[in-house]
PDB file of C-alpha atoms in Angstrom:
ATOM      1  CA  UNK S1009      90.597   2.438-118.521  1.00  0.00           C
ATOM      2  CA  UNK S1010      87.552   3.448-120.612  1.00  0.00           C
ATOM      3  CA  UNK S1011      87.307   7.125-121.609  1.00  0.00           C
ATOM      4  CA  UNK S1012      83.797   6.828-121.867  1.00  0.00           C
ATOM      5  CA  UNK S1013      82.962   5.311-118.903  1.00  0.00           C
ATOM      6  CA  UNK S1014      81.061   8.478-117.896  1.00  0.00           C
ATOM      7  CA  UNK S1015      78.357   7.905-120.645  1.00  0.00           C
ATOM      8  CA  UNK S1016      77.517   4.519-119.496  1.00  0.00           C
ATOM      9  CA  UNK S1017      75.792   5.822-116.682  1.00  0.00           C
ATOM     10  CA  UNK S1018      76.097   2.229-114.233  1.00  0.00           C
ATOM     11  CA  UNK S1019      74.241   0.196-117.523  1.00  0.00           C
ATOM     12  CA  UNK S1020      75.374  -3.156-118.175  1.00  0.00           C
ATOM     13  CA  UNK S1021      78.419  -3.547-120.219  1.00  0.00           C
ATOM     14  CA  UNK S1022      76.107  -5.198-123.205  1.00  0.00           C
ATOM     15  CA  UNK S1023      73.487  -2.260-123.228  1.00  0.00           C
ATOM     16  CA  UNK S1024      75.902   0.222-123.486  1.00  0.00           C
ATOM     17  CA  UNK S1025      77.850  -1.090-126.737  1.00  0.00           C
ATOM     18  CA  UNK S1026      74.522  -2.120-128.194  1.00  0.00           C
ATOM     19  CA  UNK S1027      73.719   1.335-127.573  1.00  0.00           C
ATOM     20  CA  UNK S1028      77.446   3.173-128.058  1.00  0.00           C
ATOM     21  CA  UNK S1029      77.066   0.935-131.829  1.00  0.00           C
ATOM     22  CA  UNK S1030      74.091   2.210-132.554  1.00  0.00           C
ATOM     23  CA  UNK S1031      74.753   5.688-132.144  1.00  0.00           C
ATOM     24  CA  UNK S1032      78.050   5.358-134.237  1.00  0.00           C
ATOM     25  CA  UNK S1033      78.775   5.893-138.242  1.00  0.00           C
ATOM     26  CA  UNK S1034      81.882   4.382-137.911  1.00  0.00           C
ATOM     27  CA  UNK S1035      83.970   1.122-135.515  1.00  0.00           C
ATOM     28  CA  UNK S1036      87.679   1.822-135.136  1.00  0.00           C
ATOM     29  CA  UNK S1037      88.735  -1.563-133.888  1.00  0.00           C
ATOM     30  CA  UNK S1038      92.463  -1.869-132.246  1.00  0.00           C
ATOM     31  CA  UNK S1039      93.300  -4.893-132.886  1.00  0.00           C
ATOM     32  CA  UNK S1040      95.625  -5.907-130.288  1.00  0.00           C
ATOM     33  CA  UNK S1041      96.898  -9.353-131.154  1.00  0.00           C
ATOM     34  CA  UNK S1042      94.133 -11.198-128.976  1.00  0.00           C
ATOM     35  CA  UNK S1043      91.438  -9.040-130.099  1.00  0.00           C
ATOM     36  CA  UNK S1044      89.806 -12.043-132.107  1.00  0.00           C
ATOM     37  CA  UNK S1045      90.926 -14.904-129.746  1.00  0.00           C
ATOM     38  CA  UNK S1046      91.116 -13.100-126.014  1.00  0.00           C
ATOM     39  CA  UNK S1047      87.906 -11.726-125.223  1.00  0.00           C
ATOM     40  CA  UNK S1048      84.243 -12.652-126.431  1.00  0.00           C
ATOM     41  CA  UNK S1049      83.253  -8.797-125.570  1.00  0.00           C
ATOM     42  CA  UNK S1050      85.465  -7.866-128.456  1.00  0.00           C
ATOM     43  CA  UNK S1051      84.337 -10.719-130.925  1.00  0.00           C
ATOM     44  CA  UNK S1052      80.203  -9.814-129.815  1.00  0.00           C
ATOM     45  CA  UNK S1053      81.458  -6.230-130.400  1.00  0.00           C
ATOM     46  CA  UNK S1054      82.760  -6.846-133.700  1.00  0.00           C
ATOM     47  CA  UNK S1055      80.287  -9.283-134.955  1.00  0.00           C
ATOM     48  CA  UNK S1056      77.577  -6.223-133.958  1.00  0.00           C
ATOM     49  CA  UNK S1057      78.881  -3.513-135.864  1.00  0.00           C
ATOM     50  CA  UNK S1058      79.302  -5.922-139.134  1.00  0.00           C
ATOM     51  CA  UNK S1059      75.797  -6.987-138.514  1.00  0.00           C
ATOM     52  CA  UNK S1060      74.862  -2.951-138.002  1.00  0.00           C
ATOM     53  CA  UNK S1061      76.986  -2.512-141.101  1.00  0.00           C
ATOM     54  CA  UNK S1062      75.183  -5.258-143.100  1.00  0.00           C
ATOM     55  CA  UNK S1063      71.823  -3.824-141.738  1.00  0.00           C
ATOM     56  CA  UNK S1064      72.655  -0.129-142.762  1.00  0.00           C
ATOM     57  CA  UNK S1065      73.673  -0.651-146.649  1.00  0.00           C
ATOM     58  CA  UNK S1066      70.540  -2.396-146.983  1.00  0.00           C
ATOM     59  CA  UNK S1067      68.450   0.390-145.631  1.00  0.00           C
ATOM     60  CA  UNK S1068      70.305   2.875-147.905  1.00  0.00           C
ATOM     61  CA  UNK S1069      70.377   0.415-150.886  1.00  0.00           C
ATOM     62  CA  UNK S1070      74.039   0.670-150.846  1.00  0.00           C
ATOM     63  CA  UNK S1071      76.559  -2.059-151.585  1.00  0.00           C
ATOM     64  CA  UNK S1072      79.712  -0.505-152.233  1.00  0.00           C
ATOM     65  CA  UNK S1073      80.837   1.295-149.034  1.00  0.00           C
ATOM     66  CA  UNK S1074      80.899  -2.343-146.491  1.00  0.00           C
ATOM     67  CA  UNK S1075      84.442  -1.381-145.632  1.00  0.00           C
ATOM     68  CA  UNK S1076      83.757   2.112-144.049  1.00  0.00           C
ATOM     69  CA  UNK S1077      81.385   1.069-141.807  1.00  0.00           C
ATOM     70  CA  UNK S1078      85.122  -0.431-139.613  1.00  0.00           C
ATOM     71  CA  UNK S1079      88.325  -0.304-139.643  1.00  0.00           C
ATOM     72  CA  UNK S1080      90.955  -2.155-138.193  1.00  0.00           C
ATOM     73  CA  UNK S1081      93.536  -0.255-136.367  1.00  0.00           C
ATOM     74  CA  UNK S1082      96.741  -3.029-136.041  1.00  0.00           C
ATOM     75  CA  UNK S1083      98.724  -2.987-133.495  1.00  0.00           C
ATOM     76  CA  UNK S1084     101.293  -5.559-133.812  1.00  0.00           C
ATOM     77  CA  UNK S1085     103.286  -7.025-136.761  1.00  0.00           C
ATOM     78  CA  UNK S1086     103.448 -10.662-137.904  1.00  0.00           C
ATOM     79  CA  UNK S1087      99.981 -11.062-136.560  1.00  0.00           C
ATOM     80  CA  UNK S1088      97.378 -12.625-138.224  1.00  0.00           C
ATOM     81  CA  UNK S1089      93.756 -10.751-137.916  1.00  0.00           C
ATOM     82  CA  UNK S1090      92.040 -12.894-140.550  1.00  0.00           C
ATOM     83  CA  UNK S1091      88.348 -11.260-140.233  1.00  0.00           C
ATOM     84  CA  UNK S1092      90.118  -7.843-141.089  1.00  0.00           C
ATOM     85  CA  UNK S1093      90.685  -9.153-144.533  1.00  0.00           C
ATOM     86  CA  UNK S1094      87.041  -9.511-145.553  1.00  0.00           C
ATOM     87  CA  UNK S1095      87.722  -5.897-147.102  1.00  0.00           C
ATOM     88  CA  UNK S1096      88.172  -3.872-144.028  1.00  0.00           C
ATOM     89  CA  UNK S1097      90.637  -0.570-143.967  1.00  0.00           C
ATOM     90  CA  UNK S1098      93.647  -1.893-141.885  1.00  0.00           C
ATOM     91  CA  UNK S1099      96.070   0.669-140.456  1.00  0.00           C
ATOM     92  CA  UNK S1100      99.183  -0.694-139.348  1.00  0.00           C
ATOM     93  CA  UNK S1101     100.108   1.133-136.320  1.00  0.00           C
ATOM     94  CA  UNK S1102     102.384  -0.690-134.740  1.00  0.00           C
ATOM     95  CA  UNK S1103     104.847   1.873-132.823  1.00  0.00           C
ATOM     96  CA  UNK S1104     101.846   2.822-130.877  1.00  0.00           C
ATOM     97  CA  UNK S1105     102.306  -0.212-128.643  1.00  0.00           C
ATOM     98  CA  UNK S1106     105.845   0.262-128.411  1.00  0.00           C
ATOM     99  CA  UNK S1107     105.647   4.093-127.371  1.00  0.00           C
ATOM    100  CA  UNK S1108     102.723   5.938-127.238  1.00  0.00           C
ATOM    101  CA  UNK S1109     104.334   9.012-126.600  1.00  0.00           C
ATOM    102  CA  UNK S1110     105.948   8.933-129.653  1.00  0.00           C
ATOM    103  CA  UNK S1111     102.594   9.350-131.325  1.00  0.00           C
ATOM    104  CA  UNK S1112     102.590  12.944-130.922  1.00  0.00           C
ATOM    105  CA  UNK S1113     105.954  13.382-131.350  1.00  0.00           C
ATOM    106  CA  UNK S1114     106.432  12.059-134.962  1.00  0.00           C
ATOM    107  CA  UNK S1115     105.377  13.156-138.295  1.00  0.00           C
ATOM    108  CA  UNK S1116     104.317   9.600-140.005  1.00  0.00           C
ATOM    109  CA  UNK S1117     102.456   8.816-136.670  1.00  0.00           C
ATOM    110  CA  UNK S1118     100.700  12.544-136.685  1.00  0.00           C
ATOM    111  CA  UNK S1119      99.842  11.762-140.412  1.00  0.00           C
ATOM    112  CA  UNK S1120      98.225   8.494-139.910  1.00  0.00           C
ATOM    113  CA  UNK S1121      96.118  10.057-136.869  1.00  0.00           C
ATOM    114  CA  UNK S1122      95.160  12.770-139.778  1.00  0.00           C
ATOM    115  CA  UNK S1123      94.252  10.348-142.644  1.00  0.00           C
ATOM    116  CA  UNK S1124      91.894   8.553-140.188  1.00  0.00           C
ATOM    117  CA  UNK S1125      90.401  11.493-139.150  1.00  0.00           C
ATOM    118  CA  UNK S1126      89.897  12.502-142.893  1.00  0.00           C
ATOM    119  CA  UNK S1127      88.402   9.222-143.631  1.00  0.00           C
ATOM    120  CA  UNK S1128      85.846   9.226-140.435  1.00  0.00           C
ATOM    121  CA  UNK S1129      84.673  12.748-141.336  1.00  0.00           C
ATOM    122  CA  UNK S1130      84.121  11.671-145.071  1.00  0.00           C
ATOM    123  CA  UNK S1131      82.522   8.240-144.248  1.00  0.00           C
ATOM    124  CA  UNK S1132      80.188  10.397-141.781  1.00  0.00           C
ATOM    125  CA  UNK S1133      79.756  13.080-144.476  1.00  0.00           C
ATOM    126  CA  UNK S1134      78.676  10.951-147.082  1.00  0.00           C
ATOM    127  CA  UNK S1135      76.123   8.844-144.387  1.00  0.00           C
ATOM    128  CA  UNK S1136      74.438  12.178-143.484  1.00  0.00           C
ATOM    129  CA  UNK S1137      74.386  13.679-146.901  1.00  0.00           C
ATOM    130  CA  UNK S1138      72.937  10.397-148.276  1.00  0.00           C
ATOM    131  CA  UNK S1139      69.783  10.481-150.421  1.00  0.00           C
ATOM    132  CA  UNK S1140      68.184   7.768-148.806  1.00  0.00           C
ATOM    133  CA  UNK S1141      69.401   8.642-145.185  1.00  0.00           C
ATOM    134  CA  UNK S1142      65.624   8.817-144.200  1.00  0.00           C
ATOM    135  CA  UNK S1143      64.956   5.393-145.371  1.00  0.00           C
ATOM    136  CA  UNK S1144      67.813   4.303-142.505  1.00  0.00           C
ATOM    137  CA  UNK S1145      66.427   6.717-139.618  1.00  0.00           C
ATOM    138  CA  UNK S1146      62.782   5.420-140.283  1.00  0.00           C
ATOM    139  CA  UNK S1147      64.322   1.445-140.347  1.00  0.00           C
ATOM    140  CA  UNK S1148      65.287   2.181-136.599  1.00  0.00           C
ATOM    141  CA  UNK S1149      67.561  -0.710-136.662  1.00  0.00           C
ATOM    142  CA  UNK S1150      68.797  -0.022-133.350  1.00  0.00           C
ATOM    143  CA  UNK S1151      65.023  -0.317-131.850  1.00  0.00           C
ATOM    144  CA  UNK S1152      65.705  -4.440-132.364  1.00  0.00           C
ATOM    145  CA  UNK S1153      69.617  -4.230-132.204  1.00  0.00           C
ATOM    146  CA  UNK S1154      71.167  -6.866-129.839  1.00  0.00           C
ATOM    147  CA  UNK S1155      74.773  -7.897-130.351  1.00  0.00           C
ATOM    148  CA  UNK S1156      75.463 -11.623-131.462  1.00  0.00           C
ATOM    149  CA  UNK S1157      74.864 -13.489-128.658  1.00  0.00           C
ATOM    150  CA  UNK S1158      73.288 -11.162-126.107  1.00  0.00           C
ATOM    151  CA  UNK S1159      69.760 -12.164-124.670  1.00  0.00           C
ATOM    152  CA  UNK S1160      69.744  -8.690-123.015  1.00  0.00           C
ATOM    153  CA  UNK S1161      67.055  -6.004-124.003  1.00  0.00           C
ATOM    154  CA  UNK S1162      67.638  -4.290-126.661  1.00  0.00           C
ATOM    155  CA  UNK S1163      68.929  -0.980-127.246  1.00  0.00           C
ATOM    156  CA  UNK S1164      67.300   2.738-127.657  1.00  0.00           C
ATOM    157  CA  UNK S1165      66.511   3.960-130.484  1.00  0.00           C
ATOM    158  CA  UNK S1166      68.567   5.286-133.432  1.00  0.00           C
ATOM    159  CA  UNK S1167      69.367   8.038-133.691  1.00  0.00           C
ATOM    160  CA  UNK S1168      68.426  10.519-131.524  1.00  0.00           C
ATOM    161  CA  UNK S1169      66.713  13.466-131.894  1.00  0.00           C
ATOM    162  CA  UNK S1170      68.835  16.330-133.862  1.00  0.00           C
ATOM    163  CA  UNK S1171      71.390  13.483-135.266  1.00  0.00           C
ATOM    164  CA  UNK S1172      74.095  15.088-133.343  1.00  0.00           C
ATOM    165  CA  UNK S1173      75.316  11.960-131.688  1.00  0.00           C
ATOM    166  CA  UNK S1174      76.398  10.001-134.945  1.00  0.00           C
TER     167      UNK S1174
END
């Protein structure tokens, strides 16, 4: 079940990850073996944040930071995920699947939960402490964002007011 169900408010599934996207600094992708191959709402989902990715280094004049913008949280071994390998960050997680409540329970698990935690707050740090972070807010990508595919309208703006919700 979503945990965020609550915040899409009865919208449309599309609106609400165009919007949920846009008001993001990062995509953790779990990458359950179908992830590419078993649903297009994951591929349109994917394909969105690259192209938000894409559109976001080229509003800060930025080249070198692609592969913060999503990572790639895999959950099974001996799995192919090709379209991680364009550079992403790939954790391998795979006792997650096999016991979740293990996750808490052991060190290496509570460790990996910590390192991506680090690197969210760092990729986030460096977006809002970036000198040309008012060259992306007055881009409003997200005022013409649509996710590969979609012929829905497109979402609100980006970001809001106060820049709490990255």
């Amino acid at each position: 079940e979503d945990q965020c169900e609550d915040r899409r408010n009865g919208d449309d599934w599309t609106l609400w990850i165009q919007r949920e996207l846009c008001h993001s600094a990062m995509m953790i992708a779990v990458c359950a073996p179908t992830y590419f191959n078993g649903s297009p709402g994951c591929v349109s989902e994917f394909d969105g944040m690259e192209l938000l990715a894409q559109q976001r280094l080229r509003s800060l004049k930025e080249q070198d930071h692609a592969r913060d913008w999503i990572i790639g949280l895999r959950l099974k071994e001996q799995v192919p995920l090709p379209r991680l390998n364009k550079g992403y960050h790939v954790v391998d997680f795979f006792d997650c699947c096999a016991n979740p409540a293990q996750v808490r329970k052991t060190k290496k698990h509570r460790d990996t939960v910590e390192a991506l935690a680090d690197r969210i707050y760092k990729h986030w740090k460096w977006l809002n402490e970036h000198p040309n972070v008012a060259q992306l807010w007055k881009a409003n990508l997200c005022g013409a964002f649509r996710l590969p595919g979609s012929t829905s309208t497109p979402a609100d703006s980006f970001p809001h007011a106060g820049g709490g919700s990255w």
